[in-house]
CSV table of C-alpha atoms and ligand atoms in Angstrom, one decimal:
chain,number,residue,atom,x,y,z
A,1,MET,CA,0.2,-0.2,0.4
A,2,THR,CA,1.5,3.5,-0.4
A,3,LEU,CA,1.3,6.0,1.5
A,4,TRP,CA,-1.3,8.2,-0.2
A,5,HIS,CA,-3.8,5.5,-0.8
A,6,GLY,CA,-6.3,7.0,1.7
A,7,ARG,CA,-7.7,9.0,-1.6
A,8,PHE,CA,-7.9,5.8,-3.9
A,9,GLU,CA,-10.1,3.3,-4.6
A,10,GLY,CA,-7.6,0.8,-6.4
A,11,GLY,CA,-4.0,0.5,-6.2
A,12,PRO,CA,-1.2,1.6,-9.0
A,13,ALA,CA,-1.1,0.2,-12.0
A,14,ALA,CA,2.3,-1.7,-12.3
A,15,GLU,CA,3.2,0.4,-15.1
A,16,LEU,CA,2.7,3.4,-13.2
A,17,MET,CA,5.1,2.0,-10.1
A,18,ALA,CA,7.9,0.8,-12.8
A,19,TYR,CA,8.0,4.2,-14.8
A,20,THR,CA,7.5,6.7,-11.3
A,21,VAL,CA,9.7,4.8,-8.9
A,22,SER,CA,12.7,6.6,-7.7
A,23,LEU,CA,13.9,4.3,-5.2
A,24,PRO,CA,16.7,2.7,-7.5
A,25,PHE,CA,18.6,5.7,-7.6
A,26,ASP,CA,17.8,8.1,-4.2
A,27,ARG,CA,18.6,5.3,-1.7
A,28,ARG,CA,21.8,7.2,-2.2
A,29,LEU,CA,19.8,10.1,-0.2
A,30,ALA,CA,19.1,7.6,2.5
A,31,ALA,CA,21.4,9.2,4.9
A,32,ASP,CA,20.5,12.7,4.3
A,33,ASP,CA,16.6,11.8,4.5
A,34,ILE,CA,17.4,10.5,8.2
A,35,THR,CA,18.9,13.5,9.1
A,36,GLY,CA,16.3,15.6,7.8
A,37,SER,CA,13.6,13.5,10.0
A,38,ARG,CA,15.6,13.5,12.9
A,39,ALA,CA,15.9,17.7,12.5
A,40,HIS,CA,12.2,17.9,11.6
A,41,VAL,CA,10.9,15.2,14.5
A,42,ARG,CA,12.9,17.6,17.1
A,43,GLY,CA,11.4,20.9,15.7
A,44,LEU,CA,8.2,19.1,16.2
A,45,GLY,CA,8.8,18.2,19.2
A,46,ARG,CA,10.0,21.8,20.5
A,47,VAL,CA,6.8,23.3,18.9
A,48,GLY,CA,4.6,20.8,21.3
A,49,LEU,CA,3.5,18.7,18.1
A,50,LEU,CA,4.9,16.0,19.1
A,51,THR,CA,5.8,14.7,23.1
A,52,GLY,CA,9.0,13.8,24.2
A,53,GLU,CA,8.4,10.5,24.4
A,54,GLU,CA,6.9,10.6,21.0
A,55,VAL,CA,10.0,12.2,19.9
A,56,SER,CA,12.2,9.8,21.3
A,57,SER,CA,10.8,6.5,20.1
A,58,ILE,CA,10.8,8.4,16.5
A,59,LEU,CA,14.4,9.3,16.8
A,60,GLU,CA,14.8,5.7,18.4
A,61,ALA,CA,13.4,4.1,15.3
A,62,LEU,CA,15.3,6.5,12.7
A,63,ASP,CA,18.3,5.2,14.0
A,64,THR,CA,17.1,1.5,13.5
A,65,VAL,CA,16.4,2.4,10.1
A,66,GLU,CA,20.1,3.7,9.6
A,67,ALA,CA,21.4,0.6,10.9
A,68,GLU,CA,19.2,-1.5,8.9
A,69,LEU,CA,20.4,0.5,5.9
A,70,THR,CA,23.9,0.7,6.8
A,71,ASP,CA,24.4,-2.9,7.6
A,72,GLY,CA,21.8,-4.3,4.3
A,73,THR,CA,19.3,-5.7,6.7
A,74,PHE,CA,16.8,-3.0,5.4
A,75,VAL,CA,13.5,-4.4,3.7
A,76,PHE,CA,12.6,-2.9,0.7
A,77,GLU,CA,8.6,-3.1,0.1
A,78,PRO,CA,7.4,-3.0,-3.8
A,79,SER,CA,4.9,-0.2,-2.6
A,80,ASP,CA,8.1,1.8,-1.6
A,81,GLU,CA,8.3,4.3,-4.4
A,82,ASP,CA,11.2,6.4,-3.0
A,83,ILE,CA,13.6,6.4,-0.2
A,84,HIS,CA,11.6,9.1,1.4
A,85,THR,CA,8.3,6.6,1.5
A,86,ALA,CA,10.3,3.3,2.4
A,87,VAL,CA,11.9,5.1,5.7
A,88,GLU,CA,8.7,6.9,6.5
A,89,ARG,CA,7.0,3.0,6.3
A,90,ARG,CA,9.3,1.4,8.3
A,91,VAL,CA,9.8,4.2,11.1
A,92,THR,CA,5.9,3.3,11.2
A,93,GLU,CA,6.0,-0.5,11.4
A,94,LEU,CA,9.2,0.5,13.9
A,95,ALA,CA,7.7,3.4,16.6
A,96,GLY,CA,3.8,2.3,16.0
A,97,PRO,CA,1.6,5.6,16.2
A,98,ALA,CA,4.1,7.8,17.4
A,99,GLY,CA,5.5,6.5,13.7
A,100,GLY,CA,2.6,7.7,12.3
A,101,LYS,CA,3.0,11.6,13.0
A,102,ILE,CA,6.6,11.5,11.6
A,103,HIS,CA,5.4,13.3,8.2
A,104,THR,CA,3.4,16.2,10.6
A,105,GLY,CA,3.8,19.4,8.7
A,106,ARG,CA,5.8,18.3,6.2
A,107,SER,CA,6.0,17.0,2.2
A,108,ARG,CA,8.2,15.0,0.4
A,109,ASN,CA,8.6,17.8,-1.7
A,110,ASP,CA,10.5,20.1,1.0
A,111,GLN,CA,12.0,16.9,2.2
A,112,VAL,CA,13.6,16.2,-0.8
A,113,ALA,CA,14.9,19.4,-1.6
A,114,THR,CA,16.4,19.3,1.8
A,115,ASP,CA,18.3,15.7,1.3
A,116,LEU,CA,19.5,16.7,-2.2
A,117,ARG,CA,20.7,20.2,-0.7
A,118,LEU,CA,22.1,18.5,2.5
A,119,PHE,CA,24.1,15.6,-0.4
A,120,ALA,CA,25.1,18.8,-2.4
A,121,LYS,CA,26.4,20.6,0.6
A,122,ARG,CA,28.8,17.4,1.4
A,123,GLU,CA,29.5,16.5,-2.1
A,124,LEU,CA,30.8,19.7,-3.9
A,125,ALA,CA,32.9,20.2,-0.6
A,126,ALA,CA,34.4,16.6,-1.3
A,127,VAL,CA,35.1,17.1,-5.0
A,128,ALA,CA,36.8,20.7,-4.4
A,129,ARG,CA,39.0,18.6,-2.1
A,130,ARG,CA,39.8,16.4,-5.2
A,131,VAL,CA,40.3,19.3,-7.4
A,132,LEU,CA,42.8,20.4,-4.9
A,133,ASP,CA,44.6,17.5,-4.8
A,134,LEU,CA,45.3,17.2,-8.6
A,135,GLN,CA,46.5,21.4,-8.2
A,136,HIS,CA,49.1,19.8,-5.6
A,137,VAL,CA,50.2,17.1,-8.1
A,138,LEU,CA,50.3,20.0,-11.1
A,139,PHE,CA,52.2,22.0,-8.7
A,140,GLU,CA,54.3,19.5,-7.7
A,141,ARG,CA,55.2,18.4,-11.4
A,142,ALA,CA,56.0,22.3,-11.7
A,143,VAL,CA,58.2,23.0,-9.1
A,144,GLU,CA,59.9,19.7,-10.3
A,145,ALA,CA,60.3,20.9,-13.5
A,146,GLY,CA,62.6,23.3,-12.9
A,147,ASP,CA,64.4,25.2,-15.8
A,148,ALA,CA,62.6,22.7,-18.5
A,149,TYR,CA,61.1,24.5,-21.1
A,150,LEU,CA,58.8,23.5,-24.4
A,151,PRO,CA,57.1,25.8,-26.9
A,152,GLY,CA,54.0,27.6,-26.1
A,153,TYR,CA,51.6,27.0,-28.8
A,154,THR,CA,48.6,29.3,-30.5
A,155,HIS,CA,46.8,27.2,-33.0
A,156,LEU,CA,48.6,24.3,-32.3
A,157,GLN,CA,51.5,26.0,-33.7
A,158,ARG,CA,54.6,26.6,-32.3
A,159,ALA,CA,54.6,30.0,-30.7
A,160,GLN,CA,57.1,31.3,-28.0
A,161,PRO,CA,58.8,28.9,-25.7
A,162,VAL,CA,57.5,28.8,-22.0
A,163,LEU,CA,58.4,27.0,-18.8
A,164,LEU,CA,56.8,23.5,-18.5
A,165,ALA,CA,55.9,24.6,-15.0
A,166,HIS,CA,54.2,27.8,-16.5
A,167,HIS,CA,52.2,25.5,-18.7
A,168,LEU,CA,51.2,23.2,-15.9
A,169,LEU,CA,50.4,26.0,-13.5
A,170,ALA,CA,47.6,27.2,-16.6
A,171,HIS,CA,45.9,24.3,-15.7
A,172,GLY,CA,46.3,24.6,-12.2
A,173,TRP,CA,44.8,28.3,-12.0
A,174,ALA,CA,41.9,27.0,-14.4
A,175,LEU,CA,41.4,24.4,-11.4
A,176,ALA,CA,41.8,27.2,-8.9
A,177,ARG,CA,38.9,29.0,-10.4
A,178,ASP,CA,36.9,25.6,-9.9
A,179,VAL,CA,37.5,25.5,-6.6
A,180,ASP,CA,36.1,28.9,-5.8
A,181,ARG,CA,33.1,28.2,-7.8
A,182,LEU,CA,32.5,24.6,-6.3
A,183,LEU,CA,32.6,26.9,-2.8
A,184,ASP,CA,30.7,29.4,-3.9
A,185,THR,CA,27.8,27.2,-5.5
A,186,ARG,CA,27.7,25.9,-1.9
A,187,ASP,CA,27.4,29.0,-0.1
A,188,ARG,CA,24.3,29.9,-2.3
A,189,LEU,CA,22.6,26.6,-1.6
A,190,ASP,CA,23.0,26.8,2.0
A,191,VAL,CA,19.9,26.9,2.6
A,192,SER,CA,16.8,25.2,4.2
A,193,PRO,CA,13.4,24.3,2.3
A,194,LEU,CA,11.9,21.9,5.4
A,195,GLY,CA,9.0,24.1,7.0
A,196,ALA,CA,8.0,24.8,3.1
A,197,GLY,CA,5.6,21.7,3.3
A,198,ALA,CA,3.9,20.7,-0.2
A,199,LEU,CA,3.7,24.2,-1.3
A,200,ALA,CA,2.4,27.0,0.8
A,201,GLY,CA,3.7,25.9,4.4
A,202,SER,CA,1.6,25.0,7.0
A,203,SER,CA,-1.5,25.9,9.7
A,204,LEU,CA,0.7,24.3,12.7
A,205,PRO,CA,2.8,26.4,14.7
A,206,LEU,CA,6.5,25.2,12.7
A,207,ASP,CA,9.6,26.9,13.4
A,208,PRO,CA,12.1,26.6,9.9
A,209,ALA,CA,14.4,28.6,11.5
A,210,SER,CA,15.3,26.3,14.1
A,211,VAL,CA,15.5,23.3,11.9
A,212,ALA,CA,17.5,24.9,10.0
A,213,ALA,CA,19.9,25.8,12.6
A,214,ASP,CA,19.6,21.8,13.8
A,215,LEU,CA,20.0,20.7,10.3
A,216,GLY,CA,23.0,23.3,9.9
A,217,PHE,CA,22.1,25.2,7.1
A,218,ALA,CA,23.2,28.8,7.2
A,219,ARG,CA,19.8,30.2,6.1
A,220,VAL,CA,15.8,29.2,5.9
A,221,PHE,CA,13.6,29.9,2.7
A,222,ALA,CA,11.9,33.1,2.5
A,223,ASN,CA,9.3,31.8,0.1
A,224,SER,CA,7.8,28.4,0.2
A,225,LEU,CA,6.9,27.9,-3.4
A,226,ASP,CA,10.6,28.9,-4.4
A,227,ALA,CA,11.7,26.4,-1.6
A,228,VAL,CA,10.1,23.2,-3.3
A,229,SER,CA,10.5,24.3,-6.7
A,230,ASP,CA,13.9,25.8,-6.8
A,231,ARG,CA,16.8,23.7,-8.1
A,232,ASP,CA,18.9,26.1,-9.4
A,233,PHE,CA,21.6,24.9,-7.2
A,234,VAL,CA,21.3,21.5,-9.0
A,235,ALA,CA,22.2,23.2,-12.3
A,236,GLU,CA,24.9,25.3,-10.8
A,237,ALA,CA,26.4,22.3,-9.2
A,238,LEU,CA,26.1,20.5,-12.9
A,239,PHE,CA,28.2,24.0,-14.3
A,240,ASP,CA,30.7,23.7,-12.0
A,241,LEU,CA,31.4,19.7,-13.0
A,242,ALA,CA,30.9,20.2,-16.3
A,243,LEU,CA,33.3,23.2,-16.4
A,244,ILE,CA,35.7,20.8,-14.2
A,245,GLY,CA,35.0,18.3,-17.0
A,246,VAL,CA,36.2,20.7,-20.0
A,247,HIS,CA,39.6,21.6,-18.0
A,248,LEU,CA,40.4,17.8,-17.4
A,249,SER,CA,39.4,17.5,-21.2
A,250,ARG,CA,42.2,19.9,-22.0
A,251,VAL,CA,45.0,18.6,-19.9
A,252,GLY,CA,43.6,15.1,-21.5
A,253,GLU,CA,43.9,16.7,-24.9
A,254,GLU,CA,47.5,17.7,-24.5
A,255,ILE,CA,48.7,14.5,-22.7
A,256,VAL,CA,47.2,12.4,-25.8
A,257,LEU,CA,49.3,14.9,-28.2
A,258,TRP,CA,52.2,14.8,-25.6
A,259,SER,CA,52.7,10.9,-25.2
A,260,SER,CA,52.3,10.6,-29.6
A,261,GLU,CA,55.5,9.8,-31.3
A,262,GLU,CA,55.1,13.1,-33.6
A,263,PHE,CA,55.4,15.2,-29.9
A,264,GLY,CA,57.3,12.8,-28.3
A,265,PHE,CA,56.8,15.0,-25.0
A,266,ALA,CA,55.4,12.6,-22.5
A,267,ARG,CA,55.9,9.0,-21.7
A,268,LEU,CA,52.9,7.5,-19.8
A,269,ASP,CA,53.7,4.9,-16.7
A,270,ASP,CA,52.5,1.6,-17.1
A,271,ALA,CA,49.9,1.6,-14.6
A,272,TYR,CA,48.3,4.8,-16.0
A,273,SER,CA,48.0,3.6,-20.1
A,274,THR,CA,46.4,0.6,-21.3
A,275,GLY,CA,47.6,-1.8,-24.0
A,276,SER,CA,45.6,-3.0,-27.0
A,277,SER,CA,43.9,-6.3,-27.6
A,278,MET,CA,45.4,-6.7,-31.2
A,279,LEU,CA,49.2,-4.3,-31.6
A,280,PRO,CA,51.2,-5.4,-29.2
A,281,GLN,CA,53.6,-2.2,-29.7
A,282,LYS,CA,50.3,0.1,-28.1
A,283,LYS,CA,50.7,1.8,-25.1
A,284,ASN,CA,47.8,4.3,-25.1
A,285,PRO,CA,46.1,6.9,-23.3
A,286,ASP,CA,43.1,6.0,-22.0
A,287,ILE,CA,42.6,8.0,-19.1
A,288,ALA,CA,43.6,11.0,-21.0
A,289,GLU,CA,41.4,10.4,-24.1
A,290,LEU,CA,38.2,9.3,-21.1
A,291,ALA,CA,38.8,12.9,-19.6
A,292,ARG,CA,38.1,14.3,-23.1
A,293,GLY,CA,35.2,11.6,-23.8
A,294,LYS,CA,33.4,11.7,-20.4
A,295,THR,CA,32.9,15.4,-20.7
A,296,GLY,CA,30.0,15.2,-23.5
A,297,ARG,CA,28.2,12.8,-20.8
A,298,LEU,CA,28.6,16.1,-18.0
A,299,ILE,CA,27.8,18.9,-20.3
A,300,GLY,CA,24.7,17.0,-21.4
A,301,HIS,CA,23.6,16.5,-17.6
A,302,LEU,CA,23.7,20.2,-17.6
A,303,THR,CA,21.7,21.0,-20.5
A,304,GLY,CA,19.1,17.9,-19.6
A,305,LEU,CA,18.1,19.7,-16.2
A,306,LEU,CA,18.2,23.1,-17.6
A,307,ALA,CA,15.7,21.6,-20.6
A,308,THR,CA,13.8,19.9,-17.3
A,309,LEU,CA,13.1,23.0,-15.6
A,310,LYS,CA,12.6,25.3,-18.4
A,311,SER,CA,9.1,26.5,-18.2
A,312,LEU,CA,7.7,24.6,-15.4
A,313,PRO,CA,5.0,26.0,-13.4
A,314,LEU,CA,5.3,26.7,-9.7
A,315,ALA,CA,5.8,25.0,-7.4
A,316,TYR,CA,6.6,21.1,-7.2
A,317,ASN,CA,6.1,18.8,-10.4
A,318,ARG,CA,7.2,15.0,-10.9
A,319,ASP,CA,9.8,16.6,-13.1
A,320,LEU,CA,12.1,17.9,-10.7
A,321,GLN,CA,12.7,13.9,-9.8
A,322,GLU,CA,14.5,14.1,-13.1
A,323,ASP,CA,17.5,16.3,-10.8
A,324,LYS,CA,18.8,13.5,-8.8
A,325,GLU,CA,20.5,10.7,-11.6
A,326,PRO,CA,22.4,13.5,-13.5
A,327,LEU,CA,23.8,15.1,-10.2
A,328,PHE,CA,24.8,11.7,-8.8
A,329,ASP,CA,26.3,10.6,-12.1
A,330,ALA,CA,28.0,14.0,-12.8
A,331,VAL,CA,29.5,14.0,-8.7
A,332,ASP,CA,30.9,10.1,-9.6
A,333,GLN,CA,32.5,10.5,-12.7
A,334,VAL,CA,34.3,13.9,-12.2
A,335,SER,CA,35.3,12.5,-9.0
A,336,LEU,CA,36.9,9.1,-10.7
A,337,GLY,CA,38.1,11.6,-13.3
A,338,LEU,CA,40.0,14.0,-10.7
A,339,ALA,CA,41.6,11.1,-9.1
A,340,ALA,CA,42.6,8.9,-12.7
A,341,VAL,CA,44.3,12.4,-14.0
A,342,ALA,CA,46.2,13.6,-10.9
A,343,GLY,CA,47.7,9.6,-11.1
A,344,LEU,CA,48.4,10.3,-14.6
A,345,MET,CA,50.1,13.5,-14.0
A,346,ALA,CA,51.8,12.4,-11.0
A,347,THR,CA,53.7,10.1,-12.9
A,348,THR,CA,53.9,11.4,-16.4
A,349,THR,CA,57.6,11.2,-17.5
A,350,PHE,CA,58.3,14.7,-19.4
A,351,ASP,CA,61.3,14.5,-22.2
A,352,HIS,CA,62.6,18.2,-21.2
A,353,GLN,CA,65.1,17.7,-24.6
A,354,ARG,CA,62.4,16.9,-27.2
A,355,MET,CA,60.5,19.7,-25.4
A,356,ALA,CA,63.7,22.0,-25.5
A,357,ALA,CA,64.6,21.1,-29.3
A,358,ALA,CA,61.0,22.0,-30.4
A,359,ALA,CA,61.1,25.1,-28.3
A,360,ASP,CA,64.2,26.2,-29.9
A,361,SER,CA,63.3,26.1,-33.2
A,362,PRO,CA,64.7,29.7,-34.7
A,363,ALA,CA,61.5,30.9,-35.5
A,364,THR,CA,60.2,31.1,-31.9
A,365,ALA,CA,62.5,33.7,-31.8
A,366,ALA,CA,60.8,36.0,-34.1
A,367,THR,CA,58.6,37.9,-32.1
A,368,ASP,CA,61.6,38.6,-29.5
A,369,LEU,CA,63.4,40.0,-33.1
A,370,ALA,CA,60.8,42.5,-34.0
A,371,GLU,CA,60.7,43.8,-30.0
A,372,TYR,CA,64.6,44.1,-30.3
A,373,LEU,CA,63.7,46.5,-33.3
A,374,VAL,CA,61.1,48.2,-31.2
A,375,VAL,CA,63.2,48.9,-28.4
A,376,ALA,CA,65.6,50.8,-31.1
A,377,GLY,CA,63.0,52.8,-32.4
A,378,THR,CA,61.0,50.8,-35.1
A,379,PRO,CA,57.3,50.7,-34.6
A,380,PHE,CA,56.1,47.4,-34.2
A,381,ARG,CA,54.1,47.0,-37.4
A,382,GLU,CA,57.0,47.6,-39.3
A,383,ALA,CA,59.2,45.3,-37.2
A,384,HIS,CA,56.6,42.9,-37.5
A,385,ALA,CA,57.1,43.2,-41.5
A,386,ILE,CA,60.8,43.1,-41.1
A,387,VAL,CA,60.8,39.6,-39.4
A,388,GLY,CA,58.0,38.2,-41.2
A,389,GLY,CA,60.2,38.7,-44.5
A,390,LEU,CA,63.2,37.0,-42.9
A,391,VAL,CA,61.4,34.4,-41.6
A,392,ARG,CA,59.8,33.6,-45.1
A,393,GLU,CA,62.8,34.4,-46.9
A,394,ALA,CA,64.6,31.4,-44.3
A,395,LEU,CA,62.2,29.2,-45.1
A,396,GLU,CA,62.6,29.6,-48.8
A,397,GLY,CA,65.6,29.6,-49.2
A,398,SER,CA,69.1,27.7,-48.0
A,399,THR,CA,70.3,31.0,-45.6
A,400,SER,CA,69.4,30.1,-42.2
A,401,LEU,CA,67.3,32.9,-39.9
A,402,ALA,CA,70.3,33.8,-37.7
A,403,GLU,CA,72.5,34.4,-40.6
A,404,LEU,CA,70.1,36.6,-42.4
A,405,VAL,CA,68.9,38.6,-39.0
A,406,ALA,CA,73.1,38.6,-39.1
A,407,ALA,CA,73.6,40.4,-42.5
A,408,HIS,CA,70.3,42.5,-41.8
A,409,PRO,CA,71.5,46.4,-41.5
A,410,ALA,CA,68.6,47.2,-38.1
A,411,LEU,CA,69.4,43.8,-36.6
A,412,GLY,CA,73.1,42.7,-36.7
A,413,ASP,CA,75.1,40.4,-34.6
A,414,GLU,CA,73.5,41.2,-31.3
A,415,ALA,CA,70.0,40.4,-32.5
A,416,ALA,CA,71.3,37.0,-34.0
A,417,ALA,CA,72.6,36.0,-30.4
A,418,LEU,CA,68.7,35.9,-29.6
A,419,ILE,CA,67.8,32.6,-31.8
A,420,GLY,CA,69.8,29.8,-29.6
A,421,GLU,CA,69.2,27.3,-27.2
A,422,GLY,CA,67.2,28.4,-24.5
A,423,ILE,CA,67.5,32.2,-25.0
A,424,GLY,CA,63.6,32.7,-26.0
A,425,VAL,CA,62.7,31.3,-22.5
A,426,ARG,CA,64.8,33.3,-20.6
A,427,ARG,CA,63.3,36.6,-22.3
A,428,ARG,CA,60.1,35.9,-21.1
A,429,THR,CA,60.3,38.2,-18.2
A,430,SER,CA,57.1,40.8,-18.2
A,431,PRO,CA,54.7,39.8,-14.8
A,432,GLY,CA,52.9,36.7,-15.4
A,433,ALA,CA,54.8,35.5,-18.5
A,434,GLY,CA,56.0,31.8,-18.6
A,435,GLY,CA,59.9,32.8,-18.4
A,436,PRO,CA,61.7,31.7,-15.0
A,437,GLU,CA,61.9,34.9,-13.0
A,438,PRO,CA,58.0,35.6,-13.5
A,439,VAL,CA,57.3,32.1,-12.9
A,440,ALA,CA,59.3,31.7,-9.8
A,441,ALA,CA,56.8,34.6,-8.4
A,442,GLN,CA,54.0,32.9,-10.1
A,443,VAL,CA,55.0,29.5,-7.9
A,444,GLU,CA,54.9,31.3,-4.7
A,445,ALA,CA,51.3,32.7,-5.8
A,446,PHE,CA,50.2,29.7,-6.5
A,447,ARG,CA,51.6,27.8,-3.4
A,448,ALA,CA,50.2,30.3,-1.1
A,449,ARG,CA,46.6,30.0,-3.3
A,450,LEU,CA,46.7,26.1,-2.4
A,451,ASP,CA,47.1,26.9,1.3
A,452,ALA,CA,44.3,29.2,1.7
A,453,ASP,CA,41.9,26.8,-0.5
A,454,ASP,CA,42.9,24.0,1.6
A,455,ALA,CA,41.8,26.0,4.5
A,456,ARG,CA,38.4,26.8,2.8
A,457,VAL,CA,37.9,23.1,1.8
A,458,ARG,CA,38.5,22.3,5.4
A,459,ALA,CA,36.2,24.7,6.7
A,460,ALA,CA,33.8,23.1,4.5
A,461,GLY,CA,34.2,19.7,5.9
A,462,ALA,CA,36.5,18.2,3.3
B,1,LIG,N1,10.7,11.1,-5.4
B,1,LIG,C1,10.0,12.3,-5.3
B,1,LIG,C2,11.5,13.2,-6.4
B,1,LIG,O1,12.3,13.0,-6.2
B,1,LIG,C3,10.1,12.7,-4.6
B,1,LIG,C4,8.7,13.9,-3.7
B,1,LIG,C5,7.7,13.6,-4.5
B,1,LIG,N2,6.2,14.4,-4.5
B,1,LIG,C6,5.5,14.4,-4.9
B,1,LIG,N3,4.5,15.1,-4.5
B,1,LIG,N4,4.9,12.9,-5.6
B,1,LIG,O2,10.7,14.3,-6.4
């Protein structure tokens, strides 16, 4: 029998139950559901809607339900539509008439919103911790990379040399914004919807603020309709997670490129690469590829939920049940991805020589040659044209760029000396640039950011 059978003459059709049940996935909210119920029951006790004895016997039943769910002895009934009805049914079996009072002044609509916010608060902090773990790996690899340098690219064409540390920390800063975004989303969702009831609050003397405080929420809802229909926090969380996926996909794409024979910048550790079932020589960057591939699914979760929310009338509609599976999956996939990419980045060997050889190709000095002319008073556009002409000449003829530069009246030997091993990277000297001096400052700034974020994530419980 369902919890709402009173109004109905007959029972639900098998097809209805098969299509509408959420228990297969929302049982993941069991612990949060019990937490919410405990606070709700204590709240009912405080305002005199339950006696002290009733509160105690319901809390005791909730303890039993929690233990049964944890040790796997909880028996679900075919009529349990979702985790909320399953828990309430069992509490009523255990606590008798007092159990029948647990749902006083509450609806599954404010209950499920409460559960999901408790879940999101905890899990977003946990994801932020995993992002930090990956940032630590990138930071350590950056420090260890020392003076190693590689070509920086635009349009995937060699552009100007930068330190490997600079390149690794570029991904680190993107992840720093992710941590910030997760904590920001978490702050905004820190609102208790409990006490909103089905949609309009209650005629009973509920005290939602005290229940919010009991649950550790920072704030309480201001509008009951909004409280039960708001899933902005799920959409925001899905955006945050999708963007982390996008960031992982960009790291992944580079590892795919770098580990190819064509680049030869990186060698993958055996434990973080896979073989081919047919081609004996293969060592494949599957983690890096799935970091790209799974991001499609994360973006799908975000757009899917936005489509579900679009045009929904106030307040609760069953459509909202579709909020949970994308959120659970996104949290799981991003968590697995962060750990796998952290392992991949911690164990990959970088070939500093191959990187340097690619970075030292003469044309990557072209901008420095133009800037040499700028310092001597030539307008940049003119300098650009002069050096561009020399690069074209070098490519078309048999004279090297260095020789052409040395022979040019406005350039000469001093300018030609700008072409050479490791010279270009040392000239990246402006603030935030990719050369040794600014990168040393950047490393310190990144270290400070990691320490500060570490404290923020710890304060958020992870
Ligand atoms: N399983 C439902 C959900 O996830 C719980 C809320 C059901 N509320 C209702 N009025 N049928 O949204």
